[in-house]
Amino acid sequence: MPSTREIRRRIRSTKNVGQITRAMEMVAASRMRRAQRNVESARPYSERMMRICQQLLRRVVDKTTNPNLFRVEEDIHSVGLIFITPDRGLCGSMVANILRQTAVFVREQKQQGHEVAVYAIGKKGRDFARRTRLNLIAEKTQISDPPKLTDILGVAINAIEDFVDGKHQEIYISYTDFVNTLVQRPTIRRILPVEIEDIDDHDQGLATLDYTYEPSQKEVLDELLPRIVESIVYQAVLESIASEHSARMVAMRNATNNSKELVRDLTLTYNKLRQSNITQEITEIATSAVAMEKDRPWHR
Amino acid sequence: MTIKLEIVTAEQVVLIDEIDQLNAPTKDGRVGILPKHTPLLTILDIGELDIIKGGERNAYAIAGGFMEVLPDRITILSDTVERADDIDEQRAEEARVRAEEVLRQSDVSQEDVIAAESELRLALTRLRVSQLKRHSR
């Protein structure tokens, strides 16, 4: 049984921890609101980029004019992985989830005899790549908040160029998709070569004719295709940041609630112990008083 | 007969509307788009975007981007698009002066000159769009 003083000390330190997690919760909450706003207002742009890209895939008849970003190789030696993670932890299971998913992906690729090269955005992913001795080609940490496109451009362009140069036959992206404050989904998908999605009936009728390209097909595609990939990576970073702050806020709220509960339990234990100490002391005094009376009957 | 127009930047949806005609600045010159246009994919230049709807004309200043035209819809993706009402004339004027200042100097690098030139064109476009709006009132 611990002493009352020990319990008092634990109550005090638990309260302190609770105050800190409460402060962190509030910071995360305000960042979360902004990050969620950012991710949602950026979605229309990247969705339309993807739509144009999908249209292009069906229309580009002469694929030789820009074979690079559409090129599908049968023989895969090496895949690139753009790995987007938070810089910091203390956000619940989010980092563990994305790392676990990525580890599974890497293992599967290696089983198929593919090399995996990592382009890391965020410290946790970079550290993971180093720890597991993956081939780390580019890294970017300390993304500003809100993130700027230029923050991630270096890594994205690096990956695109390596793909165009034929160093990798496929490029994947691994990030945490933001669903809502309580749900964030770790996601891995291929971004290069771009996959053709199923199209709805509305577009099907229109998809027969190729675009007119102005000034020329080559010029338009050379400008547009890297922009599409950049927009995918940028959107993924926004999703990841919104997920991070949401996960952190929820984790900190749980921690704050836990500390309150702990304090309640400890206070109860403390009071019980104090009570029993007092009772014991009184009993001791009373007993000794009685005992002493027995020893000295002449005082009666 | 109308055509759907969507103007979207990385930060926000600027406009979604059914319109009669669009005049846009492409790299090869201005183009007019009417409903049932043939599919077109083009790079936009800095300039003014004219939207005609129900006989009314609205101007936007655009800082380049991409335009996809399908028979029933136009999608414009750009870094910056501004409505005439949102343009701060004073700031555009200041930007114009600043850009001209850079161009007048002789010891600036090639990149700075290019940057200043596009700054200047954007500022001039903003001023023109904003003034158009004022005159039409």
Tab-separated table of C-alpha atoms in Angstrom:
chain	number	residue	atom	x	y	z
A	1	MET	CA	0.000	0.000	0.000
A	2	PRO	CA	1.520	3.354	-1.000
A	3	SER	CA	1.654	6.149	1.510
A	4	THR	CA	-0.734	9.116	1.353
A	5	ARG	CA	2.106	11.372	0.373
A	6	GLU	CA	2.946	9.140	-2.570
A	7	ILE	CA	-0.661	9.196	-3.768
A	8	ARG	CA	-0.807	12.987	-3.399
A	9	ARG	CA	2.258	13.246	-5.598
A	10	ARG	CA	0.719	11.016	-8.247
A	11	ILE	CA	-2.494	13.054	-8.241
A	12	ARG	CA	-0.493	16.211	-8.766
A	13	SER	CA	1.558	14.822	-11.655
A	14	THR	CA	-1.496	13.292	-13.327
A	15	LYS	CA	-3.258	16.647	-13.141
A	16	ASN	CA	-0.244	18.293	-14.743
A	17	VAL	CA	-0.198	15.801	-17.590
A	18	GLY	CA	-3.916	16.374	-18.041
A	19	GLN	CA	-3.394	20.101	-18.336
A	20	ILE	CA	-0.717	19.620	-20.964
A	21	THR	CA	-2.789	17.225	-23.062
A	22	ARG	CA	-5.741	19.595	-22.750
A	23	ALA	CA	-3.605	22.433	-24.137
A	24	MET	CA	-2.353	20.196	-26.938
A	25	GLU	CA	-5.912	19.202	-27.717
A	26	MET	CA	-6.911	22.824	-28.115
A	27	VAL	CA	-3.933	23.622	-30.353
A	28	ALA	CA	-4.646	20.562	-32.483
A	29	ALA	CA	-8.333	21.491	-32.697
A	30	SER	CA	-7.656	24.914	-34.149
A	31	ARG	CA	-5.062	23.543	-36.592
A	32	MET	CA	-7.466	20.773	-37.495
A	33	ARG	CA	-10.213	23.200	-38.441
A	34	ARG	CA	-7.884	25.077	-40.750
A	35	ALA	CA	-6.404	21.913	-42.246
A	36	GLN	CA	-9.871	20.479	-42.878
A	37	ARG	CA	-10.926	23.681	-44.586
A	38	ASN	CA	-7.781	23.586	-46.743
A	39	VAL	CA	-8.258	19.998	-47.803
A	40	GLU	CA	-11.878	20.483	-48.682
A	41	SER	CA	-11.384	23.659	-50.668
A	42	ALA	CA	-8.536	22.065	-52.637
A	43	ARG	CA	-10.511	18.970	-53.620
A	44	PRO	CA	-12.446	20.479	-56.563
A	45	TYR	CA	-9.186	21.463	-58.278
A	46	SER	CA	-7.518	18.079	-57.990
A	47	GLU	CA	-10.749	16.306	-58.915
A	48	ARG	CA	-10.963	18.290	-62.137
A	49	MET	CA	-7.281	17.682	-62.832
A	50	MET	CA	-8.004	13.975	-62.512
A	51	ARG	CA	-11.047	14.258	-64.744
A	52	ILE	CA	-9.041	15.920	-67.501
A	53	CYS	CA	-6.349	13.310	-67.053
A	54	GLN	CA	-8.907	10.520	-67.430
A	55	GLN	CA	-10.302	12.156	-70.546
A	56	LEU	CA	-6.787	12.417	-71.950
A	57	LEU	CA	-6.103	8.745	-71.344
A	58	ARG	CA	-9.025	7.831	-73.535
A	59	ARG	CA	-8.299	10.374	-76.189
A	60	VAL	CA	-4.578	10.510	-76.731
A	61	VAL	CA	-4.495	8.505	-79.927
A	62	ASP	CA	-0.900	9.146	-80.778
A	63	LYS	CA	0.718	8.120	-77.528
A	64	THR	CA	4.182	8.482	-79.002
A	65	THR	CA	4.073	12.276	-78.771
A	66	ASN	CA	4.280	12.015	-75.018
A	67	PRO	CA	4.806	8.417	-74.067
A	68	ASN	CA	6.433	9.168	-70.753
A	69	LEU	CA	3.680	9.587	-68.218
A	70	PHE	CA	1.364	7.093	-69.890
A	71	ARG	CA	3.992	4.445	-70.463
A	72	VAL	CA	3.014	1.023	-69.166
A	73	GLU	CA	5.902	-1.399	-68.748
A	74	GLU	CA	5.329	-5.122	-68.514
A	75	ASP	CA	8.743	-5.775	-67.067
A	76	ILE	CA	9.010	-4.111	-63.665
A	77	HIS	CA	12.366	-3.917	-61.872
A	78	SER	CA	11.861	-0.984	-59.590
A	79	VAL	CA	8.969	0.984	-58.130
A	80	GLY	CA	9.044	4.446	-56.556
A	81	LEU	CA	7.025	5.209	-53.450
A	82	ILE	CA	6.074	8.737	-52.477
A	83	PHE	CA	5.578	8.319	-48.748
A	84	ILE	CA	3.645	11.022	-46.945
A	85	THR	CA	3.650	10.979	-43.145
A	86	PRO	CA	3.483	13.499	-40.287
A	87	ASP	CA	6.675	15.003	-38.887
A	88	ARG	CA	5.567	14.401	-35.339
A	89	GLY	CA	3.942	11.664	-33.331
A	90	LEU	CA	1.436	11.911	-30.471
A	91	CYS	CA	-1.396	11.451	-32.918
A	92	GLY	CA	-2.825	8.139	-31.822
A	93	SER	CA	-2.463	5.169	-34.096
A	94	MET	CA	-2.175	7.192	-37.306
A	95	VAL	CA	1.589	6.870	-37.751
A	96	ALA	CA	1.558	3.182	-36.744
A	97	ASN	CA	-1.212	2.481	-39.264
A	98	ILE	CA	0.486	4.150	-42.217
A	99	LEU	CA	3.843	2.557	-41.383
A	100	ARG	CA	2.299	-0.882	-41.071
A	101	GLN	CA	0.472	-0.546	-44.364
A	102	THR	CA	3.621	0.650	-46.100
A	103	ALA	CA	5.704	-2.178	-44.619
A	104	VAL	CA	3.224	-4.673	-46.046
A	105	PHE	CA	3.377	-2.958	-49.432
A	106	VAL	CA	7.180	-2.990	-49.466
A	107	ARG	CA	7.252	-6.665	-48.524
A	108	GLU	CA	4.811	-7.559	-51.307
A	109	GLN	CA	6.819	-5.626	-53.870
A	110	LYS	CA	10.048	-7.296	-52.803
A	111	GLN	CA	8.456	-10.725	-52.978
A	112	GLN	CA	7.670	-9.987	-56.617
A	113	GLY	CA	11.321	-9.107	-57.117
A	114	HIS	CA	10.770	-5.334	-57.405
A	115	GLU	CA	13.160	-2.857	-55.870
A	116	VAL	CA	11.515	-0.123	-53.804
A	117	ALA	CA	12.805	3.451	-53.733
A	118	VAL	CA	11.315	5.912	-51.272
A	119	TYR	CA	10.612	9.631	-51.740
A	120	ALA	CA	9.690	10.728	-48.230
A	121	ILE	CA	7.616	13.733	-47.260
A	122	GLY	CA	7.528	13.905	-43.456
A	123	LYS	CA	9.928	12.808	-40.771
A	124	LYS	CA	8.170	9.635	-39.611
A	125	GLY	CA	8.275	8.092	-43.076
A	126	ARG	CA	11.867	9.150	-43.611
A	127	ASP	CA	12.937	7.602	-40.311
A	128	PHE	CA	11.035	4.444	-41.185
A	129	ALA	CA	12.826	4.206	-44.535
A	130	ARG	CA	16.199	4.666	-42.841
A	131	ARG	CA	15.417	2.194	-40.077
A	132	THR	CA	14.327	-0.520	-42.469
A	133	ARG	CA	17.253	0.240	-44.813
A	134	LEU	CA	15.092	1.172	-47.776
A	135	ASN	CA	16.574	3.090	-50.664
A	136	LEU	CA	15.748	6.677	-49.683
A	137	ILE	CA	16.116	8.938	-52.697
A	138	ALA	CA	14.554	12.234	-51.660
A	139	GLU	CA	13.227	13.615	-48.425
A	140	LYS	CA	11.350	16.691	-47.306
A	141	THR	CA	10.524	17.391	-43.704
A	142	GLN	CA	9.101	20.386	-41.878
A	143	ILE	CA	6.343	21.258	-44.287
A	144	SER	CA	4.989	24.715	-43.508
A	145	ASP	CA	1.455	25.011	-42.196
A	146	PRO	CA	-0.554	25.632	-44.345
A	147	PRO	CA	1.630	23.757	-46.852
A	148	LYS	CA	2.848	25.528	-49.960
A	149	LEU	CA	3.002	23.821	-53.320
A	150	THR	CA	6.700	24.706	-53.505
A	151	ASP	CA	7.277	22.684	-50.296
A	152	ILE	CA	6.531	19.413	-52.006
A	153	LEU	CA	7.471	20.294	-55.572
A	154	GLY	CA	11.084	19.151	-55.242
A	155	VAL	CA	10.207	15.643	-54.118
A	156	ALA	CA	7.352	15.320	-56.619
A	157	ILE	CA	9.437	16.468	-59.586
A	158	ASN	CA	12.254	14.178	-58.490
A	159	ALA	CA	9.921	11.180	-58.572
A	160	ILE	CA	8.370	12.188	-61.904
A	161	GLU	CA	11.783	12.623	-63.510
A	162	ASP	CA	13.021	9.270	-62.253
A	163	PHE	CA	9.929	7.688	-63.765
A	164	VAL	CA	10.412	9.488	-67.068
A	165	ASP	CA	14.076	8.475	-67.129
A	166	GLY	CA	13.014	4.863	-66.706
A	167	LYS	CA	14.551	4.333	-63.266
A	168	HIS	CA	11.182	3.137	-62.020
A	169	GLN	CA	8.435	1.492	-63.981
A	170	GLU	CA	5.724	2.451	-61.497
A	171	ILE	CA	5.207	5.180	-58.930
A	172	TYR	CA	2.957	4.691	-55.907
A	173	ILE	CA	1.817	7.119	-53.261
A	174	SER	CA	1.206	6.221	-49.634
A	175	TYR	CA	-0.659	8.690	-47.417
A	176	THR	CA	-3.476	8.962	-44.909
A	177	ASP	CA	-6.761	9.888	-46.522
A	178	PHE	CA	-8.887	12.255	-44.469
A	179	VAL	CA	-12.467	11.027	-44.195
A	180	ASN	CA	-13.692	12.921	-41.143
A	181	THR	CA	-12.478	13.927	-37.706
A	182	LEU	CA	-12.792	10.398	-36.342
A	183	VAL	CA	-11.865	8.386	-39.430
A	184	GLN	CA	-8.589	8.569	-41.340
A	185	ARG	CA	-7.794	5.872	-43.831
A	186	PRO	CA	-4.234	4.825	-44.767
A	187	THR	CA	-4.133	4.619	-48.544
A	188	ILE	CA	-1.693	3.341	-51.172
A	189	ARG	CA	-2.352	3.773	-54.854
A	190	ARG	CA	-0.488	3.865	-58.096
A	191	ILE	CA	-0.138	7.300	-59.627
A	192	LEU	CA	2.163	6.501	-62.562
A	193	PRO	CA	1.372	5.205	-65.050
A	194	VAL	CA	-2.055	6.717	-64.531
A	195	GLU	CA	-4.787	4.128	-64.163
A	196	ILE	CA	-7.891	4.359	-66.281
A	197	GLU	CA	-10.981	4.555	-64.116
A	198	ASP	CA	-14.444	3.491	-65.143
A	199	ILE	CA	-16.280	6.360	-66.707
A	200	ASP	CA	-19.907	7.244	-66.302
A	201	ASP	CA	-22.350	7.112	-69.195
A	202	HIS	CA	-22.454	10.849	-69.524
A	203	ASP	CA	-18.850	11.043	-70.669
A	204	GLN	CA	-18.858	7.881	-72.741
A	205	GLY	CA	-20.586	9.422	-75.730
A	206	LEU	CA	-18.155	12.301	-75.782
A	207	ALA	CA	-15.023	10.261	-75.468
A	208	THR	CA	-14.695	9.291	-79.092
A	209	LEU	CA	-13.150	12.436	-80.513
A	210	ASP	CA	-9.630	13.505	-79.667
A	211	TYR	CA	-9.022	17.002	-78.391
A	212	THR	CA	-7.756	19.780	-80.517
A	213	TYR	CA	-4.556	20.834	-78.785
A	214	GLU	CA	-3.413	24.423	-78.855
A	215	PRO	CA	-0.602	25.347	-79.390
A	216	SER	CA	0.292	21.654	-79.950
A	217	GLN	CA	-0.325	18.305	-78.324
A	218	LYS	CA	3.262	18.058	-77.171
A	219	GLU	CA	3.327	21.512	-75.610
A	220	VAL	CA	0.003	21.063	-73.829
A	221	LEU	CA	0.850	17.635	-72.469
A	222	ASP	CA	4.369	18.635	-71.433
A	223	GLU	CA	2.870	21.379	-69.296
A	224	LEU	CA	-0.233	19.634	-68.096
A	225	LEU	CA	0.926	16.135	-67.150
A	226	PRO	CA	3.490	17.124	-64.505
A	227	ARG	CA	0.900	19.509	-63.097
A	228	ILE	CA	-1.572	16.673	-62.741
A	229	VAL	CA	0.905	14.557	-60.807
A	230	GLU	CA	1.918	17.518	-58.663
A	231	SER	CA	-1.704	18.182	-57.850
A	232	ILE	CA	-2.171	14.548	-56.773
A	233	VAL	CA	0.841	14.743	-54.463
A	234	TYR	CA	-0.183	18.129	-53.080
A	235	GLN	CA	-3.709	16.927	-52.403
A	236	ALA	CA	-2.312	13.853	-50.629
A	237	VAL	CA	-0.187	16.107	-48.419
A	238	LEU	CA	-3.237	18.181	-47.520
A	239	GLU	CA	-5.184	15.008	-46.728
A	240	SER	CA	-2.347	13.771	-44.553
A	241	ILE	CA	-2.072	17.030	-42.620
A	242	ALA	CA	-5.813	17.186	-41.983
A	243	SER	CA	-5.670	13.562	-40.814
A	244	GLU	CA	-2.723	14.282	-38.555
A	245	HIS	CA	-4.347	17.166	-36.711
A	246	SER	CA	-7.652	15.323	-36.417
A	247	ALA	CA	-5.961	12.203	-35.065
A	248	ARG	CA	-3.893	14.269	-32.649
A	249	MET	CA	-6.905	16.145	-31.355
A	250	VAL	CA	-8.814	12.926	-30.721
A	251	ALA	CA	-5.779	11.293	-29.091
A	252	MET	CA	-5.238	14.297	-26.825
A	253	ARG	CA	-8.895	14.445	-25.899
A	254	ASN	CA	-8.737	10.774	-24.902
A	255	ALA	CA	-5.608	11.443	-22.880
A	256	THR	CA	-7.258	14.354	-21.100
A	257	ASN	CA	-10.297	12.247	-20.270
A	258	ASN	CA	-8.092	9.424	-19.057
A	259	SER	CA	-6.182	11.749	-16.775
A	260	LYS	CA	-9.435	13.031	-15.279
A	261	GLU	CA	-10.533	9.481	-14.593
A	262	LEU	CA	-7.168	8.609	-13.085
A	263	VAL	CA	-7.326	11.643	-10.806
A	264	ARG	CA	-10.801	10.599	-9.671
A	265	ASP	CA	-9.659	7.061	-8.885
A	266	LEU	CA	-6.531	8.268	-7.142
A	267	THR	CA	-8.486	10.793	-5.071
A	268	LEU	CA	-10.833	8.054	-3.965
A	269	THR	CA	-7.930	5.803	-3.013
A	270	TYR	CA	-6.300	8.721	-1.232
A	271	ASN	CA	-9.413	9.531	0.797
A	272	LYS	CA	-9.935	5.894	1.725
A	273	LEU	CA	-6.362	5.582	2.822
A	274	ARG	CA	-6.492	8.803	4.823
A	275	GLN	CA	-9.711	7.680	6.491
A	276	SER	CA	-8.274	4.323	7.405
A	277	ASN	CA	-5.105	5.968	8.719
A	278	ILE	CA	-7.163	8.203	10.976
A	279	THR	CA	-9.312	5.304	12.125
A	280	GLN	CA	-6.244	3.269	12.836
A	281	GLU	CA	-4.655	6.049	14.801
A	282	ILE	CA	-7.764	6.583	16.922
A	283	THR	CA	-8.055	2.864	17.507
A	284	GLU	CA	-4.430	2.775	18.565
A	285	ILE	CA	-4.887	5.635	21.019
A	286	ALA	CA	-8.092	4.170	22.394
A	287	THR	CA	-6.564	0.735	22.745
A	288	SER	CA	-3.505	2.032	24.462
A	289	ALA	CA	-5.663	4.131	26.780
A	290	VAL	CA	-7.637	1.090	27.794
A	291	ALA	CA	-4.496	-0.923	28.179
A	292	MET	CA	-2.961	1.702	30.406
A	293	GLU	CA	-6.053	1.837	32.570
A	294	LYS	CA	-5.763	-1.888	33.093
A	295	ASP	CA	-2.145	-1.473	34.195
A	296	ARG	CA	-2.969	1.236	36.751
A	297	PRO	CA	-6.276	0.279	38.422
A	298	TRP	CA	-5.539	2.467	41.513
A	299	HIS	CA	-6.382	5.613	39.527
A	300	ARG	CA	-9.962	4.603	39.176
B	1	MET	CA	-28.491	26.845	-75.656
B	2	THR	CA	-25.919	27.272	-72.957
B	3	ILE	CA	-22.624	25.677	-71.961
B	4	LYS	CA	-21.504	24.879	-68.427
B	5	LEU	CA	-18.464	26.795	-67.238
B	6	GLU	CA	-16.366	25.816	-64.223
B	7	ILE	CA	-13.487	28.003	-63.065
B	8	VAL	CA	-11.444	26.413	-60.301
B	9	THR	CA	-8.227	27.425	-58.564
B	10	ALA	CA	-6.174	25.356	-56.139
B	11	GLU	CA	-7.814	27.258	-53.278
B	12	GLN	CA	-11.430	27.540	-54.301
B	13	VAL	CA	-14.182	27.153	-56.848
B	14	VAL	CA	-14.411	30.596	-58.430
B	15	LEU	CA	-17.437	30.064	-60.632
B	16	ILE	CA	-19.834	27.372	-61.794
B	17	ASP	CA	-22.457	28.681	-64.192
B	18	GLU	CA	-24.365	28.064	-67.405
B	19	ILE	CA	-23.176	30.646	-69.919
B	20	ASP	CA	-23.777	31.646	-73.544
B	21	GLN	CA	-20.248	32.444	-74.660
B	22	LEU	CA	-16.703	32.631	-73.342
B	23	ASN	CA	-13.773	34.594	-74.728
B	24	ALA	CA	-10.455	33.438	-73.348
B	25	PRO	CA	-6.791	34.320	-73.866
B	26	THR	CA	-4.846	31.265	-75.044
B	27	LYS	CA	-1.156	31.174	-75.840
B	28	ASP	CA	-1.988	31.438	-79.536
B	29	GLY	CA	-4.404	34.316	-79.153
B	30	ARG	CA	-7.949	34.875	-78.018
B	31	VAL	CA	-10.566	32.231	-78.651
B	32	GLY	CA	-14.326	32.403	-78.449
B	33	ILE	CA	-16.164	29.344	-77.169
B	34	LEU	CA	-19.814	28.684	-77.898
B	35	PRO	CA	-21.903	25.669	-76.880
B	36	LYS	CA	-21.187	22.471	-78.874
B	37	HIS	CA	-17.581	23.428	-79.376
B	38	THR	CA	-15.245	20.687	-80.521
B	39	PRO	CA	-13.105	19.153	-77.727
B	40	LEU	CA	-10.166	21.444	-77.052
B	41	LEU	CA	-7.311	21.365	-74.591
B	42	THR	CA	-5.261	24.499	-74.398
B	43	ILE	CA	-2.874	26.548	-72.301
B	44	LEU	CA	-4.214	29.906	-71.164
B	45	ASP	CA	-2.150	33.049	-71.090
B	46	ILE	CA	-2.339	35.996	-68.715
B	47	GLY	CA	-5.281	38.096	-69.782
B	48	GLU	CA	-8.936	38.801	-69.419
B	49	LEU	CA	-11.695	36.257	-69.497
B	50	ASP	CA	-15.005	37.467	-70.912
B	51	ILE	CA	-18.132	35.636	-69.917
B	52	ILE	CA	-21.305	36.423	-71.777
B	53	LYS	CA	-24.570	35.333	-70.276
B	54	GLY	CA	-28.034	36.628	-71.149
B	55	GLY	CA	-26.589	39.618	-72.997
B	56	GLU	CA	-24.541	40.617	-69.962
B	57	ARG	CA	-20.774	40.656	-70.040
B	58	ASN	CA	-18.546	39.837	-67.060
B	59	ALA	CA	-14.781	40.143	-67.033
B	60	TYR	CA	-12.271	38.180	-64.983
B	61	ALA	CA	-8.515	38.627	-64.790
B	62	ILE	CA	-6.684	35.296	-65.167
B	63	ALA	CA	-3.020	34.563	-64.539
B	64	GLY	CA	-2.713	31.707	-67.009
B	65	GLY	CA	-3.687	28.078	-66.603
B	66	PHE	CA	-5.387	25.310	-68.562
B	67	MET	CA	-8.721	25.176	-70.336
B	68	GLU	CA	-10.552	22.026	-71.307
B	69	VAL	CA	-13.491	22.436	-73.654
B	70	LEU	CA	-16.024	19.690	-74.231
B	71	PRO	CA	-19.234	20.176	-76.245
B	72	ASP	CA	-21.280	20.753	-73.078
B	73	ARG	CA	-18.749	22.014	-70.574
B	74	ILE	CA	-15.695	24.192	-70.123
B	75	THR	CA	-13.252	23.619	-67.283
B	76	ILE	CA	-10.660	26.257	-66.454
B	77	LEU	CA	-7.888	25.396	-64.003
B	78	SER	CA	-5.754	28.321	-62.976
B	79	ASP	CA	-3.536	29.542	-60.165
B	80	THR	CA	-5.274	32.901	-59.888
B	81	VAL	CA	-8.574	34.170	-61.212
B	82	GLU	CA	-10.128	37.405	-59.999
B	83	ARG	CA	-13.554	38.919	-60.527
B	84	ALA	CA	-13.571	42.554	-61.569
B	85	ASP	CA	-15.201	43.433	-58.232
B	86	ASP	CA	-12.475	41.723	-56.230
B	87	ILE	CA	-9.605	43.542	-57.882
B	88	ASP	CA	-7.828	46.051	-55.706
B	89	GLU	CA	-6.997	48.758	-58.224
B	90	GLN	CA	-4.535	50.450	-55.946
B	91	ARG	CA	-2.580	47.252	-55.396
B	92	ALA	CA	-2.586	46.485	-59.120
B	93	GLU	CA	-1.275	49.998	-59.779
B	94	GLU	CA	1.483	49.517	-57.192
B	95	ALA	CA	2.411	46.174	-58.767
B	96	ARG	CA	2.567	47.835	-62.174
B	97	VAL	CA	4.903	50.557	-60.892
B	98	ARG	CA	7.073	47.993	-59.130
B	99	ALA	CA	7.367	45.795	-62.236
B	100	GLU	CA	8.204	48.772	-64.437
B	101	GLU	CA	10.856	49.792	-61.953
B	102	VAL	CA	12.551	46.391	-62.257
B	103	LEU	CA	12.367	46.467	-66.059
B	104	ARG	CA	13.979	49.900	-66.165
B	105	GLN	CA	17.039	48.720	-64.268
B	106	SER	CA	19.875	47.345	-66.364
B	107	ASP	CA	21.563	45.004	-63.902
B	108	VAL	CA	18.771	42.486	-63.393
B	109	SER	CA	19.020	38.820	-64.312
B	110	GLN	CA	17.116	37.203	-67.151
B	111	GLU	CA	14.749	35.406	-64.760
B	112	ASP	CA	13.918	38.618	-62.934
B	113	VAL	CA	13.073	40.307	-66.220
B	114	ILE	CA	10.747	37.463	-67.205
B	115	ALA	CA	9.111	37.507	-63.774
B	116	ALA	CA	8.693	41.272	-63.910
B	117	GLU	CA	7.230	41.111	-67.397
B	118	SER	CA	4.528	38.674	-66.390
B	119	GLU	CA	3.904	40.702	-63.223
B	120	LEU	CA	3.427	43.755	-65.385
B	121	ARG	CA	1.072	42.000	-67.782
B	122	LEU	CA	-0.992	40.676	-64.890
B	123	ALA	CA	-1.163	44.115	-63.298
B	124	LEU	CA	-2.229	45.719	-66.587
B	125	THR	CA	-4.876	43.042	-67.110
B	126	ARG	CA	-6.217	43.631	-63.611
B	127	LEU	CA	-6.426	47.351	-64.218
B	128	ARG	CA	-8.151	46.905	-67.568
B	129	VAL	CA	-10.697	44.410	-66.208
B	130	SER	CA	-11.415	46.609	-63.253
B	131	GLN	CA	-11.866	49.701	-65.414
B	132	LEU	CA	-14.099	47.848	-67.869
B	133	LYS	CA	-16.369	47.068	-64.985
B	134	ARG	CA	-16.520	50.697	-63.928
B	135	HIS	CA	-17.354	51.949	-67.413
B	136	SER	CA	-20.119	49.445	-67.932
B	137	ARG	CA	-21.979	50.786	-64.916
